[in-house]
CSV table of C-alpha atoms in Angstrom, one decimal:
chain,number,residue,atom,x,y,z
A,1,UNK,CA,0.2,-13.7,-17.7
A,2,UNK,CA,0.1,-9.9,-18.1
A,3,UNK,CA,2.0,-7.6,-15.9
A,4,UNK,CA,-0.3,-4.9,-14.5
A,5,UNK,CA,-3.2,-3.9,-12.3
A,6,UNK,CA,-5.6,-2.4,-14.9
A,7,UNK,CA,-8.7,-0.3,-14.5
A,8,UNK,CA,-11.1,-0.8,-17.5
A,9,UNK,CA,-14.0,1.6,-18.0
A,10,UNK,CA,-14.3,1.9,-14.2
A,11,UNK,CA,-17.1,4.1,-12.7
A,12,UNK,CA,-17.5,4.7,-9.0
A,13,UNK,CA,-19.4,7.1,-6.8
A,14,UNK,CA,-20.2,7.6,-3.1
A,15,UNK,CA,-23.2,9.6,-4.0
A,16,UNK,CA,-25.6,8.4,-6.8
A,17,UNK,CA,-25.5,11.6,-8.9
A,18,UNK,CA,-22.0,12.6,-8.2
A,19,UNK,CA,-19.5,10.2,-9.8
A,20,UNK,CA,-15.9,10.3,-8.6
A,21,UNK,CA,-14.8,8.2,-11.6
A,22,UNK,CA,-16.6,7.6,-14.9
A,23,UNK,CA,-15.3,5.3,-17.6
A,24,UNK,CA,-11.9,5.5,-16.0
A,25,UNK,CA,-8.9,3.7,-17.5
A,26,UNK,CA,-5.4,3.3,-16.2
A,27,UNK,CA,-2.8,0.6,-15.9
A,28,UNK,CA,-0.1,0.2,-13.2
A,29,UNK,CA,2.7,-2.1,-14.3
A,30,UNK,CA,3.6,-4.4,-11.4
A,31,UNK,CA,7.4,-4.2,-12.2
A,32,UNK,CA,7.5,-0.4,-11.8
A,33,UNK,CA,7.4,2.2,-9.0
A,34,UNK,CA,4.7,4.7,-9.8
A,35,UNK,CA,4.1,8.0,-7.8
A,36,UNK,CA,0.6,9.3,-8.0
A,37,UNK,CA,-0.1,13.0,-7.1
A,38,UNK,CA,-3.2,15.2,-7.0
A,39,UNK,CA,-5.2,17.6,-5.0
A,40,UNK,CA,-7.0,16.6,-1.8
A,41,UNK,CA,-10.4,15.0,-2.5
A,42,UNK,CA,-9.6,14.2,-6.1
A,43,UNK,CA,-10.0,10.4,-5.5
A,44,UNK,CA,-6.5,9.1,-5.0
A,45,UNK,CA,-7.4,7.1,-1.8
A,46,UNK,CA,-10.5,5.8,-3.5
A,47,UNK,CA,-8.4,4.6,-6.4
A,48,UNK,CA,-6.0,2.9,-4.0
A,49,UNK,CA,-9.0,1.1,-2.3
A,50,UNK,CA,-10.3,0.0,-5.7
A,51,UNK,CA,-6.9,-1.3,-6.7
A,52,UNK,CA,-6.6,-3.2,-3.5
A,53,UNK,CA,-10.0,-4.8,-3.9
A,54,UNK,CA,-11.6,-3.1,-0.9
A,55,UNK,CA,-14.1,-1.2,-3.0
A,56,UNK,CA,-16.1,-2.5,-5.9
A,57,UNK,CA,-16.6,-0.4,-9.1
A,58,UNK,CA,-20.2,0.4,-9.9
A,59,UNK,CA,-19.3,-0.3,-13.5
A,60,UNK,CA,-16.2,-1.6,-15.3
A,61,UNK,CA,-13.6,-3.8,-13.7
A,62,UNK,CA,-10.2,-4.0,-12.2
A,63,UNK,CA,-8.0,-6.8,-13.5
A,64,UNK,CA,-5.2,-8.2,-11.5
A,65,UNK,CA,-2.4,-9.8,-13.5
A,66,UNK,CA,-0.4,-10.5,-10.3
A,67,UNK,CA,-2.4,-13.7,-10.1
A,68,UNK,CA,-3.5,-16.2,-12.8
A,69,UNK,CA,-6.3,-14.9,-15.0
A,70,UNK,CA,-8.6,-17.8,-14.0
A,71,UNK,CA,-8.4,-16.9,-10.3
A,72,UNK,CA,-11.3,-14.9,-8.8
A,73,UNK,CA,-10.5,-15.4,-5.1
A,74,UNK,CA,-9.7,-12.1,-3.4
A,75,UNK,CA,-7.7,-13.9,-0.8
A,76,UNK,CA,-5.3,-15.0,-3.5
A,77,UNK,CA,-4.9,-11.3,-4.5
A,78,UNK,CA,-4.0,-10.4,-1.0
A,79,UNK,CA,-1.2,-12.9,-1.0
A,80,UNK,CA,0.4,-10.9,-3.8
A,81,UNK,CA,-0.5,-7.4,-2.7
A,82,UNK,CA,-0.1,-5.3,0.4
A,83,UNK,CA,-2.0,-2.0,1.0
A,84,UNK,CA,-0.9,0.7,3.5
A,85,UNK,CA,-3.9,3.0,4.1
A,86,UNK,CA,-3.7,6.7,4.9
A,87,UNK,CA,-5.6,6.3,8.1
A,88,UNK,CA,-3.2,4.7,10.6
A,89,UNK,CA,-5.9,3.1,12.7
A,90,UNK,CA,-7.2,1.2,9.6
A,91,UNK,CA,-3.8,-0.6,9.2
A,92,UNK,CA,-3.9,-2.2,12.7
A,93,UNK,CA,-5.8,-5.4,13.5
A,94,UNK,CA,-4.0,-6.8,16.6
A,95,UNK,CA,-4.3,-5.6,20.2
A,96,UNK,CA,-0.6,-4.9,20.4
A,97,UNK,CA,2.3,-4.8,18.0
A,98,UNK,CA,3.3,-8.4,18.5
A,99,UNK,CA,-0.2,-9.7,17.9
A,100,UNK,CA,-0.6,-7.4,14.9
A,101,UNK,CA,2.5,-8.7,13.2
A,102,UNK,CA,1.4,-12.3,13.9
A,103,UNK,CA,-1.8,-11.5,11.9
A,104,UNK,CA,0.3,-10.2,9.0
A,105,UNK,CA,2.2,-13.5,9.0
A,106,UNK,CA,-1.0,-15.6,8.7
A,107,UNK,CA,-1.1,-14.6,5.1
A,108,UNK,CA,2.3,-16.0,4.4
A,109,UNK,CA,2.3,-19.6,3.4
A,110,UNK,CA,6.1,-19.7,3.7
A,111,UNK,CA,6.0,-19.0,7.5
A,112,UNK,CA,6.8,-22.2,9.4
A,113,UNK,CA,9.0,-21.9,12.5
A,114,UNK,CA,10.6,-18.4,12.2
A,115,UNK,CA,7.5,-16.3,13.2
A,116,UNK,CA,9.0,-15.0,16.5
A,117,UNK,CA,12.3,-14.1,14.9
A,118,UNK,CA,10.7,-12.2,12.0
A,119,UNK,CA,8.5,-10.3,14.4
A,120,UNK,CA,11.4,-9.4,16.7
A,121,UNK,CA,13.4,-8.2,13.7
A,122,UNK,CA,10.5,-6.1,12.3
A,123,UNK,CA,9.8,-4.5,15.7
A,124,UNK,CA,13.5,-3.7,16.2
A,125,UNK,CA,13.9,-2.2,12.7
A,126,UNK,CA,11.1,0.3,13.5
A,127,UNK,CA,12.1,1.1,17.1
A,128,UNK,CA,9.1,-0.7,18.5
A,129,UNK,CA,10.8,-3.4,20.6
A,130,UNK,CA,9.9,-1.7,23.9
A,131,UNK,CA,6.3,-1.3,22.7
A,132,UNK,CA,5.8,-5.0,21.6
A,133,UNK,CA,3.1,-5.6,24.2
A,134,UNK,CA,1.7,-2.1,24.5
A,135,UNK,CA,-2.0,-1.8,23.6
A,136,UNK,CA,-2.3,-0.2,20.1
A,137,UNK,CA,-4.6,2.4,21.5
A,138,UNK,CA,-1.7,3.8,23.6
A,139,UNK,CA,0.6,4.1,20.6
A,140,UNK,CA,1.2,7.5,19.0
A,141,UNK,CA,0.3,8.2,15.3
A,142,UNK,CA,4.0,7.8,14.4
A,143,UNK,CA,4.2,4.5,16.2
A,144,UNK,CA,1.1,3.2,14.5
A,145,UNK,CA,2.5,4.1,11.1
A,146,UNK,CA,5.8,2.5,12.1
A,147,UNK,CA,3.9,-0.7,13.1
A,148,UNK,CA,2.2,-0.8,9.7
A,149,UNK,CA,5.5,-0.3,7.9
A,150,UNK,CA,7.1,-3.1,10.0
A,151,UNK,CA,4.4,-5.5,8.9
A,152,UNK,CA,4.7,-4.3,5.3
A,153,UNK,CA,8.4,-4.8,5.2
A,154,UNK,CA,8.0,-8.5,6.0
A,155,UNK,CA,6.6,-8.9,2.5
A,156,UNK,CA,8.8,-7.0,0.1
A,157,UNK,CA,8.2,-9.5,-2.7
A,158,UNK,CA,4.6,-8.3,-3.0
A,159,UNK,CA,3.2,-5.4,-4.9
A,160,UNK,CA,2.7,-2.4,-2.5
A,161,UNK,CA,0.1,0.3,-2.5
A,162,UNK,CA,1.2,3.1,-0.2
A,163,UNK,CA,-1.3,5.9,0.6
A,164,UNK,CA,0.6,8.9,2.1
A,165,UNK,CA,3.3,6.6,3.7
A,166,UNK,CA,5.3,9.6,5.0
A,167,UNK,CA,2.4,11.0,7.2
A,168,UNK,CA,3.1,10.9,11.0
A,169,UNK,CA,6.7,10.0,10.6
A,170,UNK,CA,9.6,12.0,12.0
A,171,UNK,CA,12.7,12.8,10.0
A,172,UNK,CA,14.6,9.7,11.1
A,173,UNK,CA,11.7,7.4,10.3
A,174,UNK,CA,11.2,9.1,6.9
A,175,UNK,CA,14.8,8.3,6.1
A,176,UNK,CA,14.2,4.7,7.3
A,177,UNK,CA,11.1,4.4,5.0
A,178,UNK,CA,13.0,5.6,2.0
A,179,UNK,CA,15.8,3.1,2.7
A,180,UNK,CA,13.1,0.4,3.1
A,181,UNK,CA,11.7,1.3,-0.3
A,182,UNK,CA,15.2,1.1,-1.9
A,183,UNK,CA,15.7,-2.4,-0.4
A,184,UNK,CA,12.2,-3.5,-1.6
A,185,UNK,CA,13.1,-2.4,-5.1
A,186,UNK,CA,16.1,-4.8,-5.1
A,187,UNK,CA,13.6,-7.6,-4.8
A,188,UNK,CA,10.5,-6.2,-6.6
A,189,UNK,CA,10.1,-2.7,-7.9
A,190,UNK,CA,6.3,-3.0,-8.0
A,191,UNK,CA,4.7,-0.1,-6.0
A,192,UNK,CA,2.1,2.5,-6.3
A,193,UNK,CA,2.9,5.4,-4.0
A,194,UNK,CA,0.4,8.2,-3.3
A,195,UNK,CA,2.0,11.3,-1.8
A,196,UNK,CA,2.0,15.1,-1.8
A,197,UNK,CA,5.7,15.1,-1.0
A,198,UNK,CA,6.9,14.0,-4.5
A,199,UNK,CA,10.3,15.6,-4.1
A,200,UNK,CA,11.3,12.9,-1.6
A,201,UNK,CA,10.6,10.1,-4.1
A,202,UNK,CA,12.4,11.6,-7.1
A,203,UNK,CA,15.2,9.1,-7.1
A,204,UNK,CA,13.0,6.1,-6.5
A,205,UNK,CA,10.2,6.2,-9.0
A,206,UNK,CA,10.0,5.2,-12.6
A,207,UNK,CA,7.0,7.3,-13.4
A,208,UNK,CA,5.1,10.3,-11.9
A,209,UNK,CA,1.3,10.5,-12.6
A,210,UNK,CA,-1.0,13.4,-11.7
A,211,UNK,CA,-4.7,12.8,-11.1
A,212,UNK,CA,-7.3,15.4,-12.1
A,213,UNK,CA,-11.2,15.5,-11.7
A,214,UNK,CA,-13.2,12.6,-12.9
A,215,UNK,CA,-10.2,10.3,-12.6
A,216,UNK,CA,-8.2,11.9,-15.5
A,217,UNK,CA,-4.6,10.9,-15.1
A,218,UNK,CA,-1.6,12.5,-16.9
A,219,UNK,CA,2.0,11.4,-17.0
A,220,UNK,CA,4.5,14.0,-15.9
A,221,UNK,CA,7.3,14.7,-18.3
């Protein structure tokens, strides 16, 4: 089995005559922490959605070596990959934090009898215990991001794709996130982090990549 998520000759566009990516190639090793930078609108979030399997290339393909090569079931991919979207609302499925984290755990075949304990711990770690039954539409942007991170942290053995994970977090929760990433790396270093705040990740990442128009990517020295 190979060890990467690989884009091969990928083309993609939202508008027929205005391609965002054309014959795009890049590989993200699943045993490394990669930081991706670039100007707004350059296509970073689209790349993340393509890598997570939520968008389909108009040409080319994305190969997932986190699963066996003969597997073509997207649900199998999602058992090995977790995606934190930039839009906080897009990360929430449950009607309240407790129900949302229960939905996260549905994708874990190892969950048997410890569901309530895992949820309570996740909520406590992100200061959401007193919000456990609060409707998600009453949560602040920071609380919604914290809820998504609480769910993500229950699966630190997976490959993570994080799109602007620092957005909406206060200083204390930024520090908590950075510590969470360090703990995750002790289990599995595999992460793609998209952020404009590259200085905060300097001591965490293995490589820094910058995206340019048409999906051109260059490695920082």
